[in-house]
Coordinates of C-alpha atoms and ligand atoms in Angstrom, one line a residue:
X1 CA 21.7 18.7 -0.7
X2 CA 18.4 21.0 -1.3
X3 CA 17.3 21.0 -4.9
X4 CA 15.4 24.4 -4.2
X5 CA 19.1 25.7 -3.0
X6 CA 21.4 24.3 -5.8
X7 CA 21.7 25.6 -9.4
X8 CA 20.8 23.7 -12.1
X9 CA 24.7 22.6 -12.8
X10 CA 25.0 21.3 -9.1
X11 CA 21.8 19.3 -10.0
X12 CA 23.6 17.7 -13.0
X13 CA 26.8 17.1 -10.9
X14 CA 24.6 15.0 -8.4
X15 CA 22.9 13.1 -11.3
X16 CA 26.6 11.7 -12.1
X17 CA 26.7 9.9 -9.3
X18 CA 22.9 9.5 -8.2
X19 CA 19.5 9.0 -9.8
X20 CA 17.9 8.9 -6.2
X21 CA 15.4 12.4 -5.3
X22 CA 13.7 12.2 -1.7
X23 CA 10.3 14.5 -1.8
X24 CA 9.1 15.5 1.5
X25 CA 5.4 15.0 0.5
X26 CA 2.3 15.9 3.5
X27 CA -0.8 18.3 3.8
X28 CA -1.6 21.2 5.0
X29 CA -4.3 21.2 7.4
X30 CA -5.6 21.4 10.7
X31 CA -4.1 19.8 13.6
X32 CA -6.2 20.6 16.8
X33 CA -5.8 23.3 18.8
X34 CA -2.1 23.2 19.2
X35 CA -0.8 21.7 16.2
X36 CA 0.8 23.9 13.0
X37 CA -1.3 23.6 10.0
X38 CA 1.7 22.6 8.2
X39 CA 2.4 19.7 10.8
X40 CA 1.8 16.6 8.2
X41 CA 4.8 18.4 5.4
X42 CA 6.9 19.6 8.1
X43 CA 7.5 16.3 9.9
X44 CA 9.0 14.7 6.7
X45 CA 10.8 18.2 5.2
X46 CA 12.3 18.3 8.6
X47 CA 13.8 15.0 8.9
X48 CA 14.5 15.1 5.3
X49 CA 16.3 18.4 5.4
X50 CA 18.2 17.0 8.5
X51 CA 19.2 13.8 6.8
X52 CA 20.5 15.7 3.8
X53 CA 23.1 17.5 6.4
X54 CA 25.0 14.2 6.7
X55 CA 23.8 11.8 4.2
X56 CA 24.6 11.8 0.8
X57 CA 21.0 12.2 -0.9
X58 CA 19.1 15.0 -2.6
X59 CA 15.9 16.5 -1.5
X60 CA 13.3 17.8 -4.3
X61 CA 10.8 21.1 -3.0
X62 CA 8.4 19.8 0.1
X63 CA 5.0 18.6 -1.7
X64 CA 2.6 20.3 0.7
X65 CA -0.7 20.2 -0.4
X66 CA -2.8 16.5 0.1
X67 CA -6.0 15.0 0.9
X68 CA -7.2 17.1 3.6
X69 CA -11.4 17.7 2.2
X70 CA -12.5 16.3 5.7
X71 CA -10.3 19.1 8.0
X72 CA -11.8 21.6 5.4
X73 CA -13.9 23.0 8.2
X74 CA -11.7 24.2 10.1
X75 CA -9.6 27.3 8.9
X76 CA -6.6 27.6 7.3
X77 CA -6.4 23.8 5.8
X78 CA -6.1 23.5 2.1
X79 CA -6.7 20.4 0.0
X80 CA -6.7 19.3 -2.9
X81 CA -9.1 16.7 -4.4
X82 CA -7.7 12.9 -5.7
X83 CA -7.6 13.3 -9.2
X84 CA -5.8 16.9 -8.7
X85 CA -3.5 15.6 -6.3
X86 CA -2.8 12.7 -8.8
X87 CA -2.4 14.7 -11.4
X88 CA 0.2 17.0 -9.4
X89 CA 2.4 14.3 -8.1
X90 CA 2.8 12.8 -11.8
X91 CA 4.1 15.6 -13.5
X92 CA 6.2 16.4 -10.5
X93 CA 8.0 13.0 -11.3
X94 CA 7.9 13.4 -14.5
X95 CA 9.4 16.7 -14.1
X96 CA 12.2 15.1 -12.3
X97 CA 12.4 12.1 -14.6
X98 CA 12.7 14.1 -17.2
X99 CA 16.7 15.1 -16.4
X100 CA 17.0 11.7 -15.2
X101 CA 16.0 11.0 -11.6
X102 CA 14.5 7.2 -11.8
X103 CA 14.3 6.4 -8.3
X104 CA 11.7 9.1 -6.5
X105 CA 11.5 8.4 -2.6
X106 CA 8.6 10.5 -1.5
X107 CA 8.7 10.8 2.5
X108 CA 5.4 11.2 3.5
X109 CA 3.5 12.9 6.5
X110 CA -0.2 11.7 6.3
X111 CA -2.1 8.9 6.7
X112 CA -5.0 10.0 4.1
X113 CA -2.6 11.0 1.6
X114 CA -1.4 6.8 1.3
X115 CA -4.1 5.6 -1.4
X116 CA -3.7 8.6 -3.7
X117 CA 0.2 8.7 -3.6
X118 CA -0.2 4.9 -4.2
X119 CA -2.4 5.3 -7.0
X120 CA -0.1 7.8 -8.7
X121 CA 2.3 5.5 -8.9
X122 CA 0.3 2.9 -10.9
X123 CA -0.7 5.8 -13.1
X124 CA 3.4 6.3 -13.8
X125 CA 4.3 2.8 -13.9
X126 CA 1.0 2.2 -16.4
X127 CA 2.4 5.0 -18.5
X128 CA 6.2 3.3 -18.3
X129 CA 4.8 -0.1 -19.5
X130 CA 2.6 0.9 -22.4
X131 CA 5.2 3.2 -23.7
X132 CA 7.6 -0.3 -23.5
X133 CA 10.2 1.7 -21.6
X134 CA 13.4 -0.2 -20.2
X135 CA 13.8 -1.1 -16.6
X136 CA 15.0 2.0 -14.0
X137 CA 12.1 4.1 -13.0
X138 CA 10.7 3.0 -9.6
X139 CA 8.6 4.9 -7.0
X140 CA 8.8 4.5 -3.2
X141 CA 6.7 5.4 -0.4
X142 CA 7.8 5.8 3.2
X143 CA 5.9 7.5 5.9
X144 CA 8.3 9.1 8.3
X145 CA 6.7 6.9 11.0
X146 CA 7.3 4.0 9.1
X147 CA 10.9 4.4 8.9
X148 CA 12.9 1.8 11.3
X149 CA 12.6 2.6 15.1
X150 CA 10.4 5.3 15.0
X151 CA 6.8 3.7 15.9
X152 CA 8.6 1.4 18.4
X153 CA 10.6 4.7 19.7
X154 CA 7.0 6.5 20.0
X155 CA 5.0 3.9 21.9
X156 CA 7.8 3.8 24.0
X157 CA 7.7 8.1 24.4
X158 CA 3.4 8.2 24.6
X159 CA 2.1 4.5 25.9
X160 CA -1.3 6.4 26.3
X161 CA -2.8 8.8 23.9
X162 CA -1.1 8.7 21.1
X163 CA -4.1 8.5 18.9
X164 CA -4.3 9.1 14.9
X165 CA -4.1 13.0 14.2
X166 CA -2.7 15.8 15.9
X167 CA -0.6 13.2 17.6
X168 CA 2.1 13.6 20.1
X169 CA 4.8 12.3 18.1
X170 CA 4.4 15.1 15.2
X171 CA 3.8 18.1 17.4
X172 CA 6.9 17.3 19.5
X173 CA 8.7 17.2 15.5
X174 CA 7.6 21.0 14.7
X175 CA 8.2 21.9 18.3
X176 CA 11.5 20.6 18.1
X177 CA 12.3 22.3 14.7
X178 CA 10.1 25.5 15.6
X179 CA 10.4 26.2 19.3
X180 CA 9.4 29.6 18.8
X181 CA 6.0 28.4 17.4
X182 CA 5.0 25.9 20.3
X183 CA 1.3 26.5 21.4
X184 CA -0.8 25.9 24.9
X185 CA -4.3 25.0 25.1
X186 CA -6.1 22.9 28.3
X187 CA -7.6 20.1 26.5
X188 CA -11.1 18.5 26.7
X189 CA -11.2 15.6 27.3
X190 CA -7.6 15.5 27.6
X191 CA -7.5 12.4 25.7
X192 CA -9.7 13.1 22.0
X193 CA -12.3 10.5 21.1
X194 CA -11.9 8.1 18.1
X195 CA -14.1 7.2 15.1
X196 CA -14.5 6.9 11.7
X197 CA -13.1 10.0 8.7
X198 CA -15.5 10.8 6.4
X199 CA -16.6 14.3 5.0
X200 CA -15.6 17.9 6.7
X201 CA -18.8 18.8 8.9
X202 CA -19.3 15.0 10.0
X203 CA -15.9 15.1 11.3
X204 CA -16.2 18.9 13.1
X205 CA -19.1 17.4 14.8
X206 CA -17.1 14.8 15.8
X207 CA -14.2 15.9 16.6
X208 CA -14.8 19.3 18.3
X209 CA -11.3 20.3 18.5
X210 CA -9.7 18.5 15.6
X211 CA -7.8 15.8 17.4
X212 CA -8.8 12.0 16.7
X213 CA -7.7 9.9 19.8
X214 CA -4.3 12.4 20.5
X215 CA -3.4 14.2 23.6
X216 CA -0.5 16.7 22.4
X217 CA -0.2 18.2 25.7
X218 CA 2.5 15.1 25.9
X219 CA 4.4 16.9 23.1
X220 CA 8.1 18.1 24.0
X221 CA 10.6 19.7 22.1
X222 CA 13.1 16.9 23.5
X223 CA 10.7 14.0 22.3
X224 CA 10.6 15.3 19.1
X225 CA 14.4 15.8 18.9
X226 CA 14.9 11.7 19.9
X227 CA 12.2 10.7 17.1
X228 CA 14.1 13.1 14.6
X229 CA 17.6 11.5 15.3
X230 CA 15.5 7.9 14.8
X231 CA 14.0 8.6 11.6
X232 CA 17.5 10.7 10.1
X233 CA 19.3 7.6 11.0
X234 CA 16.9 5.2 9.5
X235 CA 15.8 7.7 6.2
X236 CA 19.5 7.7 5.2
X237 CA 20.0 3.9 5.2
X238 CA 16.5 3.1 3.7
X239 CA 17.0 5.5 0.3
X240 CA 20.7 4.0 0.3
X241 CA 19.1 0.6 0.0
X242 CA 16.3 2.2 -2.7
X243 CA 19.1 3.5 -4.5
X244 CA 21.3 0.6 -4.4
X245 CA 18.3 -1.9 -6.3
X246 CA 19.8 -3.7 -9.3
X247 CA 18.7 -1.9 -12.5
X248 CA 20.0 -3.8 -15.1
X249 CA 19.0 -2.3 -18.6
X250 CA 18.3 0.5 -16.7
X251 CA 19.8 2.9 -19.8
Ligands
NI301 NI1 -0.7 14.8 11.0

């Protein structure tokens, strides 16, 4: 079920039966020279919105905005810095608290976005405790990659160049999804160099091309369709297990 495609009485039908929201959450920013800008909220809104075709679970409105300063020069990536993002992702769970979601699953597409989302969550949970509210409201992190058999069905799919951003593994998720959108480009080096992320022109100068360790020319729609079916399998029992944690007091 897609919150942004249900009426507000569907939403309060659900809620009879499940407190549990899953919220694609990414970035939207550069991914080399064949990668969609939207690669790192796809990924997760695609396997969420596949999951949600079987599975018994809700999914909230893709959060696709993240920490993306160091891809700001190159075009088209937007970001948003870590108090704003912070700030964002608590009143979109308090938002959804609010009609009385207390278990908020946010499947997530990027590695930078981690501490943030993280730290979000201690700004809810401090709010929760001072305010001495009763037992219930938890927040869960997942990245889509994290999810069981994924990494191990990866490795498996790219035992070389895999790398850290504008990896195989993600392009061959949009390309899957968006065949229409698949992009060529003859890579140099065909395998991207590695290093450290810190601010937007250090990284342009070191990465030339705006992959970090990646060769996506390995990216198929096929690939992409196998890692799908992993994570959809695995998405649907993890959240049933988030959902299932003992709440007692939880009222
Ligand atoms: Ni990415």
């Amino acid at each position: 079920m897609l919150l942004h495609m249900s009426t507000w009485a569907e939403i309060e039908g659900f809620l009879a039966r499940s407190k549990t929201v899953v919220i694609p959450i990414g970035s939207n920013e550069q991914h080399g020279p064949t990668g969609l800008l939207g690669t790192d909220w796809l990924c997760p809104e695609i396997i969420a919105h596949e999951a949600q075709k079987t599975g018994d679970i809700i999914v909230a409105p893709t959060f696709n905005v993240g920490m993306a300063q160091h891809h700001l020069d190159f075009p088209g990536t937007i970001a948003l810095r870590p108090s704003t993002f912070m700030a964002a992702i608590g009143d979109w769970a308090r938002s959804l608290a609010h009609h009385g979601f207390d278990k908020l699953y946010f499947l997530n597409g990027h590695g930078g976005n981690v501490a943030t989302i993280e730290a979000a969550f201690s700004e809810l949970y401090a709010e929760a405790s001072y305010a001495g509210r009763p037992r219930g409201f938890a927040c869960k992190l997942k990245n889509w990659w994290d999810l069981k058999g994924v990494m191990s069905l990866a490795n498996r799919q790219f035992p070389a160049g895999h790398g850290s951003h504008a990896t195989p593994s993600e392009i061959a998720i949009t390309q899957w999804a968006y065949p229409d959108a698949i992009k060529a480009a003859n890579y140099a080096p065909q395998i991207a160099p590695t290093g450290p992320i810190r601010e937007a022109k250090d990284f342009r100068a070191r990465y030339a091309d705006g992959r970090m360790g990646s060769d996506p020319g390995l990216a198929t729609p096929e690939k992409g369709g196998e890692l799908v079916a992993a994570a959809v399998t695995a998405l649907i029992e993890d959240v049933a297990a988030f959902s299932a944690e003992e709440t007692p007091n939880a009222a």
